[in-house]
């Protein structure tokens, strides 16, 4: 009876003893209710989602690397870079260090993939995952992002609305992306020639975009 809510139920029971089943329900609903702190449940859930996100993104990134390693254009380029750096020669050692053809082939494959990872900038949904993009860090850094956005928005209003300066290429692409309702990663995954077409058609102007 130290709990205020339980005491209210007890007083109600004394005043309405005929509501037998209602009292039973309230008693067991309180007794069997989970005692875990809601904050802990939320924290564990956010952490679980964050871990799943990170490993899911790593899986997508590795799939993209494996695909690019199978594309002749990128594979030939990566193989040529590996030869110039002398990386492929190291895999063909003789004597006691000599390995099977299968081991050499696997090592050469890893070398080609590493070169593709370092030389090719993968964008969009298959880009290399960053720890700061997961849900946990997004929540922790939310105040910082909000302050950053407010400062940027005030700068935008002052520069382009008040002073009337012309948009640069970056600002034009930002407006086009907003019109297209695309996230930054989706827009980054577009080919450069597509973005050049957007600029040539002056799609940052609302009337041109709607046409």
Coordinates of C-alpha atoms in Angstrom, one line a residue:
X1 CA 0.0 0.0 0.0
X2 CA 3.0 2.3 -0.2
X3 CA 2.4 2.8 -3.9
X4 CA -0.2 5.5 -4.6
X5 CA -1.8 3.7 -7.6
X6 CA -2.1 0.5 -5.6
X7 CA -3.6 2.3 -2.7
X8 CA -6.3 3.8 -5.0
X9 CA -7.2 0.3 -6.2
X10 CA -7.4 -0.9 -2.6
X11 CA -9.7 2.0 -1.6
X12 CA -11.8 1.3 -4.6
X13 CA -12.1 -2.4 -3.7
X14 CA -13.3 -1.5 -0.2
X15 CA -15.9 0.8 -1.6
X16 CA -17.0 -1.7 -4.4
X17 CA -16.5 -5.2 -3.0
X18 CA -19.0 -6.6 -5.5
X19 CA -16.7 -6.0 -8.5
X20 CA -14.8 -9.2 -7.8
X21 CA -13.3 -9.9 -11.2
X22 CA -12.2 -6.3 -11.7
X23 CA -10.2 -6.5 -8.4
X24 CA -8.7 -9.8 -9.5
X25 CA -7.6 -8.3 -12.9
X26 CA -6.0 -5.2 -11.3
X27 CA -4.2 -7.3 -8.7
X28 CA -2.6 -9.7 -11.2
X29 CA -1.9 -7.0 -13.8
X30 CA 0.2 -5.2 -11.3
X31 CA 1.8 -8.3 -9.8
X32 CA 2.8 -9.8 -13.1
X33 CA 3.8 -6.5 -14.7
X34 CA 7.5 -6.4 -15.8
X35 CA 9.8 -4.8 -13.3
X36 CA 12.4 -3.8 -15.9
X37 CA 13.2 -0.1 -16.2
X38 CA 11.8 1.3 -19.5
X39 CA 15.0 3.2 -20.1
X40 CA 17.1 0.0 -20.0
X41 CA 14.6 -1.6 -22.5
X42 CA 14.9 1.3 -24.9
X43 CA 18.7 1.4 -24.6
X44 CA 19.1 -2.3 -25.3
X45 CA 16.7 -2.0 -28.2
X46 CA 18.6 0.9 -29.7
X47 CA 21.9 -0.9 -29.3
X48 CA 20.5 -4.1 -30.9
X49 CA 19.2 -2.1 -33.9
X50 CA 22.6 -0.3 -34.2
X51 CA 24.5 -3.6 -34.2
X52 CA 22.2 -5.0 -36.8
X53 CA 22.5 -1.8 -38.9
X54 CA 26.3 -1.9 -38.9
X55 CA 26.7 -5.5 -39.8
X56 CA 24.0 -5.2 -42.5
X57 CA 25.8 -2.3 -44.1
X58 CA 29.1 -4.1 -43.9
X59 CA 27.4 -7.0 -45.8
X60 CA 26.1 -4.7 -48.5
X61 CA 29.5 -3.1 -48.8
X62 CA 31.3 -6.4 -49.2
X63 CA 28.7 -7.4 -51.8
X64 CA 29.5 -4.3 -53.8
X65 CA 33.2 -5.0 -53.6
X66 CA 32.7 -8.6 -54.8
X67 CA 30.6 -7.4 -57.7
X68 CA 33.1 -4.7 -58.8
X69 CA 35.9 -7.3 -58.6
X70 CA 33.9 -9.4 -61.1
X71 CA 33.5 -6.5 -63.6
X72 CA 36.3 -6.7 -66.2
X73 CA 36.8 -2.9 -66.3
X74 CA 37.6 -2.6 -62.6
X75 CA 39.3 -5.9 -62.3
X76 CA 41.8 -5.1 -65.1
X77 CA 42.6 -1.8 -63.6
X78 CA 43.1 -3.3 -60.2
X79 CA 45.3 -6.1 -61.6
X80 CA 47.5 -3.5 -63.4
X81 CA 47.9 -1.4 -60.3
X82 CA 48.8 -4.6 -58.3
X83 CA 51.5 -5.5 -60.9
X84 CA 52.9 -2.0 -60.8
X85 CA 53.2 -2.1 -57.0
X86 CA 54.7 -5.6 -57.2
X87 CA 52.0 -7.1 -55.0
X88 CA 51.2 -10.0 -57.4
X89 CA 54.8 -11.1 -57.6
X90 CA 54.9 -11.6 -53.8
X91 CA 52.2 -14.3 -54.0
X92 CA 54.4 -16.5 -56.3
X93 CA 57.2 -17.3 -53.9
X94 CA 59.3 -20.4 -54.5
X95 CA 61.0 -22.9 -52.2
X96 CA 59.7 -23.6 -48.8
X97 CA 57.3 -20.7 -49.0
X98 CA 55.7 -22.1 -52.1
X99 CA 51.9 -22.4 -51.9
X100 CA 49.2 -24.2 -53.8
X101 CA 47.5 -22.6 -56.8
X102 CA 44.3 -22.3 -54.8
X103 CA 46.1 -20.3 -52.0
X104 CA 47.8 -18.0 -54.5
X105 CA 44.5 -17.4 -56.4
X106 CA 42.7 -16.5 -53.1
X107 CA 45.5 -14.1 -52.1
X108 CA 45.5 -12.4 -55.5
X109 CA 41.7 -12.1 -55.2
X110 CA 42.1 -10.3 -51.8
X111 CA 44.8 -8.0 -53.2
X112 CA 42.5 -7.0 -56.1
X113 CA 39.6 -6.4 -53.7
X114 CA 41.8 -4.3 -51.4
X115 CA 42.9 -2.1 -54.4
X116 CA 39.3 -1.7 -55.5
X117 CA 38.3 -0.6 -51.9
X118 CA 41.1 2.0 -51.8
X119 CA 40.8 3.3 -55.4
X120 CA 37.0 3.3 -56.0
X121 CA 34.7 5.6 -54.0
X122 CA 31.5 3.6 -53.6
X123 CA 28.5 5.9 -52.9
X124 CA 24.9 5.4 -52.0
X125 CA 23.5 2.5 -50.1
X126 CA 26.6 0.3 -50.7
X127 CA 29.2 2.8 -49.4
X128 CA 31.6 1.9 -46.7
X129 CA 29.7 1.9 -43.3
X130 CA 30.7 4.5 -40.8
X131 CA 30.2 4.1 -37.1
X132 CA 28.6 7.6 -36.7
X133 CA 25.8 6.6 -39.1
X134 CA 24.2 4.0 -36.9
X135 CA 21.1 4.8 -34.8
X136 CA 22.9 5.0 -31.4
X137 CA 25.3 7.6 -32.5
X138 CA 22.6 9.5 -34.5
X139 CA 20.6 9.8 -31.3
X140 CA 23.6 10.9 -29.2
X141 CA 24.7 13.4 -31.8
X142 CA 21.2 14.7 -32.6
X143 CA 21.7 18.0 -30.6
X144 CA 24.9 18.7 -32.4
X145 CA 23.3 18.0 -35.8
X146 CA 20.3 20.3 -34.9
X147 CA 22.6 23.1 -33.9
X148 CA 24.7 22.6 -37.1
X149 CA 21.5 22.7 -39.2
X150 CA 20.2 25.9 -37.6
X151 CA 23.6 27.6 -38.2
X152 CA 23.6 26.4 -41.8
X153 CA 20.0 27.5 -42.4
X154 CA 20.6 31.0 -41.0
X155 CA 23.7 31.2 -43.3
X156 CA 21.6 30.2 -46.3
X157 CA 18.9 32.8 -45.5
X158 CA 21.4 35.5 -45.0
X159 CA 23.5 34.7 -48.1
X160 CA 20.8 33.9 -50.7
X161 CA 17.6 35.5 -49.4
X162 CA 18.8 38.7 -47.7
X163 CA 21.9 39.4 -49.8
X164 CA 20.6 37.8 -53.0
X165 CA 23.8 36.0 -54.0
X166 CA 23.8 33.5 -56.8
X167 CA 23.7 29.8 -56.1
X168 CA 26.9 27.8 -56.5
X169 CA 27.0 24.3 -58.0
X170 CA 26.8 22.7 -54.5
X171 CA 23.7 24.8 -53.6
X172 CA 22.1 24.1 -57.0
X173 CA 22.5 20.4 -56.6
X174 CA 21.1 20.6 -53.0
X175 CA 17.9 22.3 -54.2
X176 CA 17.5 19.8 -57.0
X177 CA 17.9 16.9 -54.5
X178 CA 15.3 18.4 -52.3
X179 CA 12.9 18.8 -55.2
X180 CA 13.5 15.1 -56.1
X181 CA 12.9 14.1 -52.5
X182 CA 16.1 12.0 -52.4
X183 CA 18.4 11.4 -49.5
X184 CA 22.0 12.4 -49.7
X185 CA 23.2 8.8 -50.2
X186 CA 20.6 8.2 -52.9
X187 CA 21.6 11.4 -54.8
X188 CA 25.4 10.6 -54.4
X189 CA 24.8 7.2 -56.1
X190 CA 23.7 9.0 -59.3
X191 CA 26.2 9.2 -62.2
X192 CA 28.0 12.4 -62.7
X193 CA 26.6 12.9 -66.2
X194 CA 23.1 12.8 -64.7
X195 CA 23.9 15.6 -62.3
X196 CA 25.5 17.6 -65.2
X197 CA 22.2 17.1 -67.1
X198 CA 20.3 18.5 -64.1
X199 CA 22.5 21.6 -64.1
X200 CA 22.3 22.1 -67.8
X201 CA 18.5 22.1 -67.6
X202 CA 18.6 24.5 -64.7
X203 CA 16.4 22.2 -62.5
X204 CA 17.1 24.3 -59.4
X205 CA 14.5 26.7 -60.8
X206 CA 11.2 25.3 -59.7
X207 CA 9.4 26.0 -63.0
X208 CA 12.1 24.1 -65.0
X209 CA 12.0 21.2 -62.5
X210 CA 8.2 20.8 -62.7
X211 CA 8.3 20.8 -66.5

